[in-house]
PDB file of C-alpha atoms and ligand atoms in Angstrom:
ATOM      1  CA  UNK A 655      63.874  -3.471  -6.126  1.00 93.00           C
ATOM      2  CA  UNK A 656      61.916  -6.430  -7.594  1.00 93.00           C
ATOM      3  CA  UNK A 657      64.146  -9.561  -7.664  1.00 96.00           C
ATOM      4  CA  UNK A 658      67.068  -7.714  -5.987  1.00 96.00           C
ATOM      5  CA  UNK A 659      68.910  -8.838  -2.849  1.00 98.00           C
ATOM      6  CA  UNK A 660      69.089  -6.663   0.199  1.00 98.00           C
ATOM      7  CA  UNK A 661      72.505  -7.067   1.847  1.00 98.00           C
ATOM      8  CA  UNK A 662      73.494  -3.713   3.180  1.00 97.00           C
ATOM      9  CA  UNK A 663      71.302  -0.632   3.868  1.00 97.00           C
ATOM     10  CA  UNK A 664      73.367   1.166   1.291  1.00 94.00           C
ATOM     11  CA  UNK A 665      71.824  -1.042  -1.393  1.00 95.00           C
ATOM     12  CA  UNK A 666      68.690   1.068  -1.101  1.00 96.00           C
ATOM     13  CA  UNK A 667      68.449   4.817  -1.980  1.00 96.00           C
ATOM     14  CA  UNK A 668      66.779   7.225   0.290  1.00 97.00           C
ATOM     15  CA  UNK A 669      63.703   7.182  -1.975  1.00 97.00           C
ATOM     16  CA  UNK A 670      63.623   3.367  -1.970  1.00 97.00           C
ATOM     17  CA  UNK A 671      63.747   3.306   1.822  1.00 98.00           C
ATOM     18  CA  UNK A 672      60.840   5.696   2.006  1.00 98.00           C
ATOM     19  CA  UNK A 673      58.938   3.568  -0.549  1.00 98.00           C
ATOM     20  CA  UNK A 674      59.312   0.577   1.789  1.00 98.00           C
ATOM     21  CA  UNK A 675      58.235   2.565   4.836  1.00 98.00           C
ATOM     22  CA  UNK A 676      55.196   3.932   3.014  1.00 98.00           C
ATOM     23  CA  UNK A 677      54.193   0.440   1.839  1.00 98.00           C
ATOM     24  CA  UNK A 678      54.655  -0.860   5.444  1.00 98.00           C
ATOM     25  CA  UNK A 679      52.057   1.688   6.601  1.00 98.00           C
ATOM     26  CA  UNK A 680      49.551   0.032   4.346  1.00 98.00           C
ATOM     27  CA  UNK A 681      50.308  -3.395   5.787  1.00 98.00           C
ATOM     28  CA  UNK A 682      49.973  -1.998   9.349  1.00 98.00           C
ATOM     29  CA  UNK A 683      46.417  -0.921   8.437  1.00 98.00           C
ATOM     30  CA  UNK A 684      45.644  -4.231   6.687  1.00 96.00           C
ATOM     31  CA  UNK A 685      48.142  -6.962   7.498  1.00 96.00           C
ATOM     32  CA  UNK A 686      46.385  -9.935   5.873  1.00 96.00           C
ATOM     33  CA  UNK A 687      46.777  -9.569   2.111  1.00 96.00           C
ATOM     34  CA  UNK A 688      47.359 -12.938   0.299  1.00 96.00           C
ATOM     35  CA  UNK A 689      49.344 -11.390  -2.537  1.00 97.00           C
ATOM     36  CA  UNK A 690      52.271 -13.949  -2.426  1.00 98.00           C
ATOM     37  CA  UNK A 691      50.192 -17.134  -2.335  1.00 97.00           C
ATOM     38  CA  UNK A 692      52.286 -18.582  -5.183  1.00 97.00           C
ATOM     39  CA  UNK A 693      55.639 -17.885  -3.443  1.00 98.00           C
ATOM     40  CA  UNK A 694      57.950 -19.861  -1.188  1.00 98.00           C
ATOM     41  CA  UNK A 695      60.216 -18.006   1.390  1.00 98.00           C
ATOM     42  CA  UNK A 696      63.247 -19.738   2.930  1.00 98.00           C
ATOM     43  CA  UNK A 697      64.544 -18.719   6.297  1.00 98.00           C
ATOM     44  CA  UNK A 698      68.116 -19.949   6.961  1.00 98.00           C
ATOM     45  CA  UNK A 699      69.344 -19.075  10.382  1.00 98.00           C
ATOM     46  CA  UNK A 700      72.845 -20.069  11.162  1.00 97.00           C
ATOM     47  CA  UNK A 701      72.662 -17.961  14.354  1.00 96.00           C
ATOM     48  CA  UNK A 702      69.954 -17.724  16.968  1.00 97.00           C
ATOM     49  CA  UNK A 703      66.995 -15.374  16.494  1.00 98.00           C
ATOM     50  CA  UNK A 704      63.507 -14.797  17.847  1.00 98.00           C
ATOM     51  CA  UNK A 705      62.271 -11.517  16.269  1.00 98.00           C
ATOM     52  CA  UNK A 706      63.827 -11.490  12.865  1.00 98.00           C
ATOM     53  CA  UNK A 707      63.018 -15.042  11.912  1.00 98.00           C
ATOM     54  CA  UNK A 708      59.561 -15.126  13.446  1.00 98.00           C
ATOM     55  CA  UNK A 709      58.521 -11.720  12.113  1.00 98.00           C
ATOM     56  CA  UNK A 710      59.690 -12.712   8.663  1.00 98.00           C
ATOM     57  CA  UNK A 711      57.643 -15.934   8.922  1.00 98.00           C
ATOM     58  CA  UNK A 712      54.709 -14.037  10.253  1.00 98.00           C
ATOM     59  CA  UNK A 713      54.999 -11.513   7.400  1.00 98.00           C
ATOM     60  CA  UNK A 714      55.283 -14.266   4.827  1.00 98.00           C
ATOM     61  CA  UNK A 715      52.329 -16.178   6.265  1.00 98.00           C
ATOM     62  CA  UNK A 716      50.069 -13.046   6.354  1.00 98.00           C
ATOM     63  CA  UNK A 717      50.945 -12.540   2.663  1.00 98.00           C
ATOM     64  CA  UNK A 718      49.902 -16.095   1.856  1.00 98.00           C
ATOM     65  CA  UNK A 719      53.434 -17.330   1.097  1.00 98.00           C
ATOM     66  CA  UNK A 720      54.736 -20.731   2.271  1.00 98.00           C
ATOM     67  CA  UNK A 721      57.796 -20.796   4.539  1.00 98.00           C
ATOM     68  CA  UNK A 722      60.565 -23.412   4.702  1.00 98.00           C
ATOM     69  CA  UNK A 723      63.941 -23.345   6.420  1.00 98.00           C
ATOM     70  CA  UNK A 724      65.873 -24.041   9.543  1.00 97.00           C
ATOM     71  CA  UNK A 725      66.383 -22.180  12.850  1.00 97.00           C
ATOM     72  CA  UNK A 726      69.428 -24.246  13.861  1.00 96.00           C
ATOM     73  CA  UNK A 727      72.161 -24.957  11.378  1.00 95.00           C
ATOM     74  CA  UNK A 728      73.075 -27.952  13.480  1.00 95.00           C
ATOM     75  CA  UNK A 729      70.065 -29.714  11.932  1.00 95.00           C
ATOM     76  CA  UNK A 730      71.136 -28.841   8.375  1.00 96.00           C
ATOM     77  CA  UNK A 731      73.819 -30.390   6.177  1.00 96.00           C
ATOM     78  CA  UNK A 732      76.108 -27.499   7.086  1.00 95.00           C
ATOM     79  CA  UNK A 733      76.767 -29.746  10.155  1.00 95.00           C
ATOM     80  CA  UNK A 734      78.174 -32.382   7.726  1.00 97.00           C
ATOM     81  CA  UNK A 735      80.515 -29.849   6.161  1.00 96.00           C
ATOM     82  CA  UNK A 736      78.391 -28.513   3.301  1.00 97.00           C
ATOM     83  CA  UNK A 737      79.626 -25.129   2.032  1.00 97.00           C
ATOM     84  CA  UNK A 738      77.538 -22.075   2.170  1.00 97.00           C
ATOM     85  CA  UNK A 739      77.602 -21.938  -1.603  1.00 97.00           C
ATOM     86  CA  UNK A 740      76.135 -25.413  -1.949  1.00 98.00           C
ATOM     87  CA  UNK A 741      73.499 -24.781   0.689  1.00 98.00           C
ATOM     88  CA  UNK A 742      72.355 -21.620  -1.133  1.00 98.00           C
ATOM     89  CA  UNK A 743      72.327 -23.259  -4.561  1.00 98.00           C
ATOM     90  CA  UNK A 744      70.254 -26.044  -3.167  1.00 98.00           C
ATOM     91  CA  UNK A 745      67.796 -23.982  -1.166  1.00 98.00           C
ATOM     92  CA  UNK A 746      67.354 -21.610  -4.249  1.00 98.00           C
ATOM     93  CA  UNK A 747      65.924 -24.703  -6.053  1.00 98.00           C
ATOM     94  CA  UNK A 748      63.155 -24.787  -3.461  1.00 98.00           C
ATOM     95  CA  UNK A 749      62.214 -21.170  -2.856  1.00 98.00           C
ATOM     96  CA  UNK A 750      61.742 -17.701  -4.451  1.00 98.00           C
ATOM     97  CA  UNK A 751      63.716 -15.719  -1.842  1.00 98.00           C
ATOM     98  CA  UNK A 752      66.241 -16.615   0.919  1.00 98.00           C
ATOM     99  CA  UNK A 753      66.285 -14.823   4.246  1.00 98.00           C
ATOM    100  CA  UNK A 754      69.608 -15.617   5.788  1.00 98.00           C
ATOM    101  CA  UNK A 755      71.380 -14.936   9.120  1.00 98.00           C
ATOM    102  CA  UNK A 756      75.043 -16.044   9.487  1.00 97.00           C
ATOM    103  CA  UNK A 757      77.823 -15.304  12.012  1.00 96.00           C
ATOM    104  CA  UNK A 758      80.374 -14.305   9.350  1.00 96.00           C
ATOM    105  CA  UNK A 759      80.445 -10.611   8.192  1.00 96.00           C
ATOM    106  CA  UNK A 760      80.236 -10.642   4.341  1.00 97.00           C
ATOM    107  CA  UNK A 761      78.547 -14.013   4.209  1.00 98.00           C
ATOM    108  CA  UNK A 762      75.244 -12.508   2.930  1.00 98.00           C
ATOM    109  CA  UNK A 763      77.041 -10.637   0.174  1.00 97.00           C
ATOM    110  CA  UNK A 764      78.870 -13.783  -0.852  1.00 97.00           C
ATOM    111  CA  UNK A 765      75.553 -15.734  -0.873  1.00 98.00           C
ATOM    112  CA  UNK A 766      73.949 -13.083  -3.120  1.00 98.00           C
ATOM    113  CA  UNK A 767      76.861 -13.473  -5.580  1.00 98.00           C
ATOM    114  CA  UNK A 768      76.166 -17.164  -6.065  1.00 98.00           C
ATOM    115  CA  UNK A 769      72.383 -17.258  -5.582  1.00 98.00           C
ATOM    116  CA  UNK A 770      69.905 -17.347  -8.509  1.00 98.00           C
ATOM    117  CA  UNK A 771      67.210 -16.015  -6.147  1.00 98.00           C
ATOM    118  CA  UNK A 772      67.287 -12.819  -4.015  1.00 98.00           C
ATOM    119  CA  UNK A 773      69.036 -12.967  -0.631  1.00 98.00           C
ATOM    120  CA  UNK A 774      67.774 -10.857   2.261  1.00 98.00           C
ATOM    121  CA  UNK A 775      70.458 -10.324   4.905  1.00 98.00           C
ATOM    122  CA  UNK A 776      68.966 -10.988   8.403  1.00 98.00           C
ATOM    123  CA  UNK A 777      72.174 -10.093  10.030  1.00 97.00           C
ATOM    124  CA  UNK A 778      75.818 -11.013   9.081  1.00 97.00           C
ATOM    125  CA  UNK A 779      78.129 -11.072  12.027  1.00 95.00           C
ATOM    126  CA  UNK A 780      78.973  -7.621  13.427  1.00 94.00           C
ATOM    127  CA  UNK A 781      78.478  -6.123  10.012  1.00 96.00           C
ATOM    128  CA  UNK A 782      74.871  -5.163   8.942  1.00 96.00           C
ATOM    129  CA  UNK A 783      71.273  -5.806   9.752  1.00 98.00           C
ATOM    130  CA  UNK A 784      69.403  -3.878   7.014  1.00 98.00           C
ATOM    131  CA  UNK A 785      65.922  -5.163   7.717  1.00 98.00           C
ATOM    132  CA  UNK A 786      66.190  -4.130  11.373  1.00 98.00           C
ATOM    133  CA  UNK A 787      67.293  -0.783  10.114  1.00 98.00           C
ATOM    134  CA  UNK A 788      64.132  -0.408   8.045  1.00 98.00           C
ATOM    135  CA  UNK A 789      61.897  -1.257  11.019  1.00 98.00           C
ATOM    136  CA  UNK A 790      63.935   1.116  13.233  1.00 98.00           C
ATOM    137  CA  UNK A 791      63.416   3.888  10.694  1.00 98.00           C
ATOM    138  CA  UNK A 792      59.668   3.045  10.453  1.00 98.00           C
ATOM    139  CA  UNK A 793      59.545   3.252  14.327  1.00 98.00           C
ATOM    140  CA  UNK A 794      61.400   6.567  14.363  1.00 98.00           C
ATOM    141  CA  UNK A 795      59.179   8.150  11.725  1.00 98.00           C
ATOM    142  CA  UNK A 796      56.028   6.820  13.413  1.00 98.00           C
ATOM    143  CA  UNK A 797      56.937   8.201  16.809  1.00 98.00           C
ATOM    144  CA  UNK A 798      58.550  11.515  15.746  1.00 98.00           C
ATOM    145  CA  UNK A 799      56.389  12.262  12.718  1.00 98.00           C
ATOM    146  CA  UNK A 800      59.519  12.697  10.542  1.00 98.00           C
ATOM    147  CA  UNK A 801      62.994  11.304   9.905  1.00 98.00           C
ATOM    148  CA  UNK A 802      64.813  14.492   9.072  1.00 98.00           C
ATOM    149  CA  UNK A 803      67.181  16.415  11.413  1.00 98.00           C
ATOM    150  CA  UNK A 804      66.693  14.305  14.532  1.00 98.00           C
ATOM    151  CA  UNK A 805      69.081  13.952  17.482  1.00 98.00           C
ATOM    152  CA  UNK A 806      69.655  10.229  17.854  1.00 98.00           C
ATOM    153  CA  UNK A 807      71.649   8.605  20.671  1.00 98.00           C
ATOM    154  CA  UNK A 808      73.177   5.186  20.311  1.00 98.00           C
ATOM    155  CA  UNK A 809      74.059   3.497  23.562  1.00 98.00           C
ATOM    156  CA  UNK A 810      76.183   0.494  24.394  1.00 96.00           C
ATOM    157  CA  UNK A 811      77.987  -1.830  22.005  1.00 95.00           C
ATOM    158  CA  UNK A 812      78.603   0.454  19.058  1.00 97.00           C
ATOM    159  CA  UNK A 813      81.538  -1.651  17.932  1.00 96.00           C
ATOM    160  CA  UNK A 814      79.880  -5.009  17.344  1.00 94.00           C
ATOM    161  CA  UNK A 815      76.206  -3.885  17.129  1.00 95.00           C
ATOM    162  CA  UNK A 816      75.226  -4.503  13.526  1.00 96.00           C
ATOM    163  CA  UNK A 817      71.885  -2.795  13.935  1.00 97.00           C
ATOM    164  CA  UNK A 818      73.792   0.352  14.981  1.00 97.00           C
ATOM    165  CA  UNK A 819      76.016   0.229  11.971  1.00 97.00           C
ATOM    166  CA  UNK A 820      73.068  -0.016   9.559  1.00 97.00           C
ATOM    167  CA  UNK A 821      71.063   2.702  11.336  1.00 98.00           C
ATOM    168  CA  UNK A 822      73.838   5.245  11.554  1.00 98.00           C
ATOM    169  CA  UNK A 823      74.569   4.794   7.843  1.00 98.00           C
ATOM    170  CA  UNK A 824      70.879   5.215   6.907  1.00 98.00           C
ATOM    171  CA  UNK A 825      70.212   8.192   9.166  1.00 98.00           C
ATOM    172  CA  UNK A 826      73.127  10.085   7.509  1.00 98.00           C
ATOM    173  CA  UNK A 827      70.693  10.576   4.508  1.00 97.00           C
ATOM    174  CA  UNK A 828      68.263  12.253   6.882  1.00 98.00           C
ATOM    175  CA  UNK A 829      70.754  14.782   8.419  1.00 98.00           C
ATOM    176  CA  UNK A 830      70.721  13.356  11.919  1.00 98.00           C
ATOM    177  CA  UNK A 831      72.971  14.557  14.731  1.00 98.00           C
ATOM    178  CA  UNK A 832      74.581  11.545  16.379  1.00 98.00           C
ATOM    179  CA  UNK A 833      75.159  11.135  20.068  1.00 98.00           C
ATOM    180  CA  UNK A 834      77.416   8.112  20.557  1.00 98.00           C
ATOM    181  CA  UNK A 835      77.472   6.683  24.077  1.00 98.00           C
ATOM    182  CA  UNK A 836      79.782   3.735  24.755  1.00 96.00           C
ATOM    183  CA  UNK A 837      82.814   2.591  26.718  1.00 95.00           C
ATOM    184  CA  UNK A 838      86.084   3.347  25.011  1.00 93.00           C
ATOM    185  CA  UNK A 839      86.434  -0.345  24.059  1.00 92.00           C
ATOM    186  CA  UNK A 840      83.110  -0.385  22.199  1.00 95.00           C
ATOM    187  CA  UNK A 841      83.227   2.816  20.118  1.00 96.00           C
ATOM    188  CA  UNK A 842      81.639   3.018  16.730  1.00 97.00           C
ATOM    189  CA  UNK A 843      84.034   1.614  14.010  1.00 96.00           C
ATOM    190  CA  UNK A 844      85.796   4.327  12.012  1.00 97.00           C
ATOM    191  CA  UNK A 845      84.369   3.080   8.730  1.00 96.00           C
ATOM    192  CA  UNK A 846      80.908   3.770  10.027  1.00 97.00           C
ATOM    193  CA  UNK A 847      81.959   7.167  11.467  1.00 97.00           C
ATOM    194  CA  UNK A 848      83.307   7.999   8.052  1.00 97.00           C
ATOM    195  CA  UNK A 849      79.745   8.030   6.662  1.00 97.00           C
ATOM    196  CA  UNK A 850      78.896  10.772   9.170  1.00 98.00           C
ATOM    197  CA  UNK A 851      82.021  12.756   8.273  1.00 98.00           C
ATOM    198  CA  UNK A 852      81.357  12.362   4.501  1.00 97.00           C
ATOM    199  CA  UNK A 853      78.011  14.059   4.973  1.00 97.00           C
ATOM    200  CA  UNK A 854      79.486  16.823   7.220  1.00 97.00           C
ATOM    201  CA  UNK A 855      77.062  15.860   9.998  1.00 98.00           C
ATOM    202  CA  UNK A 856      77.684  16.431  13.763  1.00 97.00           C
ATOM    203  CA  UNK A 857      78.543  13.600  16.103  1.00 98.00           C
ATOM    204  CA  UNK A 858      79.334  13.712  19.826  1.00 97.00           C
ATOM    205  CA  UNK A 859      80.947  10.961  21.902  1.00 97.00           C
ATOM    206  CA  UNK A 860      80.162  10.397  25.582  1.00 96.00           C
ATOM    207  CA  UNK A 861      80.725   7.877  28.354  1.00 95.00           C
ATOM    208  CA  UNK A 862      77.425   8.270  30.143  1.00 96.00           C
ATOM    209  CA  UNK A 863      73.756   8.571  29.192  1.00 96.00           C
ATOM    210  CA  UNK A 864      73.307  11.529  31.492  1.00 95.00           C
ATOM    211  CA  UNK A 865      75.449  13.695  29.382  1.00 96.00           C
ATOM    212  CA  UNK A 866      73.118  13.358  26.391  1.00 96.00           C
ATOM    213  CA  UNK A 867      69.662  12.494  27.640  1.00 96.00           C
ATOM    214  CA  UNK A 868      68.229  15.993  27.629  1.00 97.00           C
ATOM    215  CA  UNK A 869      69.307  16.545  23.955  1.00 96.00           C
ATOM    216  CA  UNK A 870      67.955  13.597  22.095  1.00 98.00           C
ATOM    217  CA  UNK A 871      64.686  12.524  20.350  1.00 98.00           C
ATOM    218  CA  UNK A 872      65.639   8.892  20.144  1.00 98.00           C
ATOM    219  CA  UNK A 873      67.626   6.827  22.674  1.00 98.00           C
ATOM    220  CA  UNK A 874      68.668   3.627  20.893  1.00 98.00           C
ATOM    221  CA  UNK A 875      69.839   1.173  23.548  1.00 98.00           C
ATOM    222  CA  UNK A 876      71.845  -1.923  22.552  1.00 97.00           C
ATOM    223  CA  UNK A 877      72.939  -5.225  24.092  1.00 93.00           C
ATOM    224  CA  UNK A 878      76.722  -5.885  24.578  1.00 92.00           C
ATOM    225  CA  UNK A 879      77.161  -8.585  21.982  1.00 88.00           C
ATOM    226  CA  UNK A 880      78.834 -11.307  24.128  1.00 90.00           C
ATOM    227  CA  UNK A 881      79.118 -13.711  21.094  1.00 90.00           C
ATOM    228  CA  UNK A 882      81.449 -11.282  19.289  1.00 90.00           C
ATOM    229  CA  UNK A 883      84.125 -11.079  21.969  1.00 91.00           C
ATOM    230  CA  UNK A 884      87.282 -13.119  21.512  1.00 86.00           C
ATOM    231  CA  UNK A 885      88.131 -12.694  25.218  1.00 87.00           C
ATOM    232  CA  UNK A 886      85.476 -13.408  27.793  1.00 89.00           C
ATOM    233  CA  UNK A 887      87.280 -11.162  30.348  1.00 88.00           C
ATOM    234  CA  UNK A 888      86.842  -8.166  28.025  1.00 88.00           C
ATOM    235  CA  UNK A 889      83.100  -8.993  27.840  1.00 90.00           C
ATOM    236  CA  UNK A 890      82.870  -9.161  31.678  1.00 88.00           C
ATOM    237  CA  UNK A 891      84.520  -5.751  31.905  1.00 88.00           C
ATOM    238  CA  UNK A 892      81.914  -3.964  29.806  1.00 88.00           C
ATOM    239  CA  UNK A 893      78.784  -6.110  30.066  1.00 89.00           C
ATOM    240  CA  UNK A 894      77.037  -3.877  32.615  1.00 88.00           C
ATOM    241  CA  UNK A 895      78.354  -0.522  31.183  1.00 90.00           C
ATOM    242  CA  UNK A 896      74.837   0.865  30.760  1.00 95.00           C
ATOM    243  CA  UNK A 897      71.606   0.025  32.488  1.00 96.00           C
ATOM    244  CA  UNK A 898      68.755   2.541  31.673  1.00 97.00           C
ATOM    245  CA  UNK A 899      66.577   3.237  34.637  1.00 97.00           C
ATOM    246  CA  UNK A 900      63.305   5.161  35.095  1.00 96.00           C
ATOM    247  CA  UNK A 901      65.220   7.892  37.008  1.00 96.00           C
ATOM    248  CA  UNK A 902      67.518   8.606  34.009  1.00 95.00           C
ATOM    249  CA  UNK A 903      64.458   9.536  31.966  1.00 96.00           C
ATOM    250  CA  UNK A 904      63.560  12.455  34.289  1.00 94.00           C
ATOM    251  CA  UNK A 905      65.355  15.095  32.172  1.00 90.00           C
ATOM    252  CA  UNK A 906      64.381  13.781  28.738  1.00 97.00           C
ATOM    253  CA  UNK A 907      62.627  15.692  26.019  1.00 97.00           C
ATOM    254  CA  UNK A 908      58.824  15.218  25.818  1.00 97.00           C
ATOM    255  CA  UNK A 909      58.996  13.432  22.481  1.00 98.00           C
ATOM    256  CA  UNK A 910      61.822  11.012  23.506  1.00 98.00           C
ATOM    257  CA  UNK A 911      61.297   7.313  22.689  1.00 98.00           C
ATOM    258  CA  UNK A 912      63.562   4.517  23.842  1.00 98.00           C
ATOM    259  CA  UNK A 913      64.251   1.975  21.071  1.00 98.00           C
ATOM    260  CA  UNK A 914      66.126  -1.298  21.328  1.00 98.00           C
ATOM    261  CA  UNK A 915      66.473  -3.948  18.592  1.00 98.00           C
ATOM    262  CA  UNK A 916      66.177  -6.599  21.343  1.00 98.00           C
ATOM    263  CA  UNK A 917      66.888  -9.076  22.802  1.00 96.00           C
ATOM    264  CA  UNK A 918      67.550  -7.146  25.991  1.00 96.00           C
ATOM    265  CA  UNK A 919      69.821  -8.666  28.635  1.00 94.00           C
ATOM    266  CA  UNK A 920      69.949  -6.121  31.428  1.00 92.00           C
ATOM    267  CA  UNK A 921      70.619  -2.815  29.649  1.00 96.00           C
ATOM    268  CA  UNK A 922      67.034  -1.499  30.172  1.00 98.00           C
ATOM    269  CA  UNK A 923      65.681  -1.882  33.618  1.00 97.00           C
ATOM    270  CA  UNK A 924      62.198  -3.499  33.573  1.00 97.00           C
ATOM    271  CA  UNK A 925      60.664  -0.573  35.366  1.00 96.00           C
ATOM    272  CA  UNK A 926      61.209   1.451  32.133  1.00 98.00           C
ATOM    273  CA  UNK A 927      58.825  -0.836  30.311  1.00 98.00           C
ATOM    274  CA  UNK A 928      55.758   0.991  31.634  1.00 97.00           C
ATOM    275  CA  UNK A 929      57.088   4.507  30.903  1.00 97.00           C
ATOM    276  CA  UNK A 930      55.584   6.387  27.952  1.00 97.00           C
ATOM    277  CA  UNK A 931      59.054   6.539  26.422  1.00 98.00           C
ATOM    278  CA  UNK A 932      59.379   2.783  26.136  1.00 98.00           C
ATOM    279  CA  UNK A 933      58.753   1.804  22.471  1.00 98.00           C
ATOM    280  CA  UNK A 934      60.829  -1.348  21.970  1.00 98.00           C
ATOM    281  CA  UNK A 935      58.004  -3.930  21.894  1.00 98.00           C
ATOM    282  CA  UNK A 936      55.989  -1.832  19.449  1.00 98.00           C
ATOM    283  CA  UNK A 937      59.199  -1.510  17.440  1.00 98.00           C
ATOM    284  CA  UNK A 938      59.421  -5.338  17.275  1.00 98.00           C
ATOM    285  CA  UNK A 939      55.784  -5.447  16.093  1.00 98.00           C
ATOM    286  CA  UNK A 940      56.560  -2.829  13.357  1.00 98.00           C
ATOM    287  CA  UNK A 941      59.072  -5.434  12.071  1.00 98.00           C
ATOM    288  CA  UNK A 942      56.198  -7.535  10.649  1.00 98.00           C
ATOM    289  CA  UNK A 943      54.766  -4.689   8.516  1.00 98.00           C
ATOM    290  CA  UNK A 944      58.174  -3.678   7.238  1.00 98.00           C
ATOM    291  CA  UNK A 945      59.143  -7.224   6.333  1.00 98.00           C
ATOM    292  CA  UNK A 946      55.767  -7.642   4.615  1.00 98.00           C
ATOM    293  CA  UNK A 947      56.633  -4.506   2.563  1.00 98.00           C
ATOM    294  CA  UNK A 948      60.048  -5.911   1.748  1.00 98.00           C
ATOM    295  CA  UNK A 949      58.815  -9.376   0.708  1.00 98.00           C
ATOM    296  CA  UNK A 950      56.100  -7.810  -1.438  1.00 98.00           C
ATOM    297  CA  UNK A 951      58.543  -5.435  -3.108  1.00 98.00           C
ATOM    298  CA  UNK A 952      61.152  -8.095  -3.779  1.00 98.00           C
ATOM    299  CA  UNK A 953      58.773 -10.860  -4.926  1.00 98.00           C
ATOM    300  CA  UNK A 954      56.013  -9.046  -6.838  1.00 95.00           C
TER     301      UNK A 954
HETATM  302  N1   CP B2266      66.616  -7.597  16.621  1.00 92.66           N
HETATM  303  C1   CP B2266      66.920  -8.864  16.373  1.00 92.66           C
HETATM  304  O1   CP B2266      67.717  -9.145  15.383  1.00 92.66           O
HETATM  305  O2   CP B2266      66.411  -9.834  17.174  1.00 92.66           O
HETATM  306  P1   CP B2266      66.630 -11.357  16.999  1.00 92.66           P
HETATM  307  O3   CP B2266      68.121 -11.689  17.231  1.00 92.66           O
HETATM  308  O4   CP B2266      65.764 -11.983  18.080  1.00 92.66           O
HETATM  309  O5   CP B2266      66.235 -11.720  15.630  1.00 92.66           O
END
């Protein structure tokens, strides 16, 4: 994995994923380890972010690396019409690894094909979000004590939710049973479903959370991705499709945890935050340890 880009979760084998998660456990126990003090990490965010950018920057800082970059492409020369290729070739002169978020699906793969330094995909359009996937898996393993043979429900925008796409694909290697809860307009894309079919795993589709809540170990809530809709009326029709409330957790299994990649808009009622099932802020914290493990693996 040293020196390699991470663009899609499929770029890592099951054993490589487990290696990252094991390493992340070490960083959780001891986060401040200045092992990358001779490295520079670039964070290029062509789309908004709070968690991904700041947890990467926190991870890099805690490892002793320097961080450069931009959080608003409007302040970069992209605004003057510079191509992505030229931006990447330039930033590669200044840093050892580039963490990049971009609205276009496939942009991170394209960047990795022209870049002399590794690219880490921090989200490319509605396609993939592999580092979120790793921290989701870390959170699942930490709360369930295992990754194998779990019942995982995905709720909300399964069509445009890139974190869902990456996590479904990854959990296929761990024999998950999938419970897919979405409006008809926001179903999981068929190319992602194909991964489930290829592994002969079970999946069930529902319109409501109530139909699945008593069967699942993980309830993975997602935001309806307003920025991906071509038609604002379509967004208005589905934006409040699911709002998880305390009452809906009455019939859940004892081990159930609610995950959400965040940001949340209104799909989890704030009264759920104090429930023992709520795990989304710890999940965000786990992102630092996992990203430390990733930077250390790629740069050392
Ligand atoms: N989960 C996630 O990608 O959050 P941000 O958009 O805040 O980075």
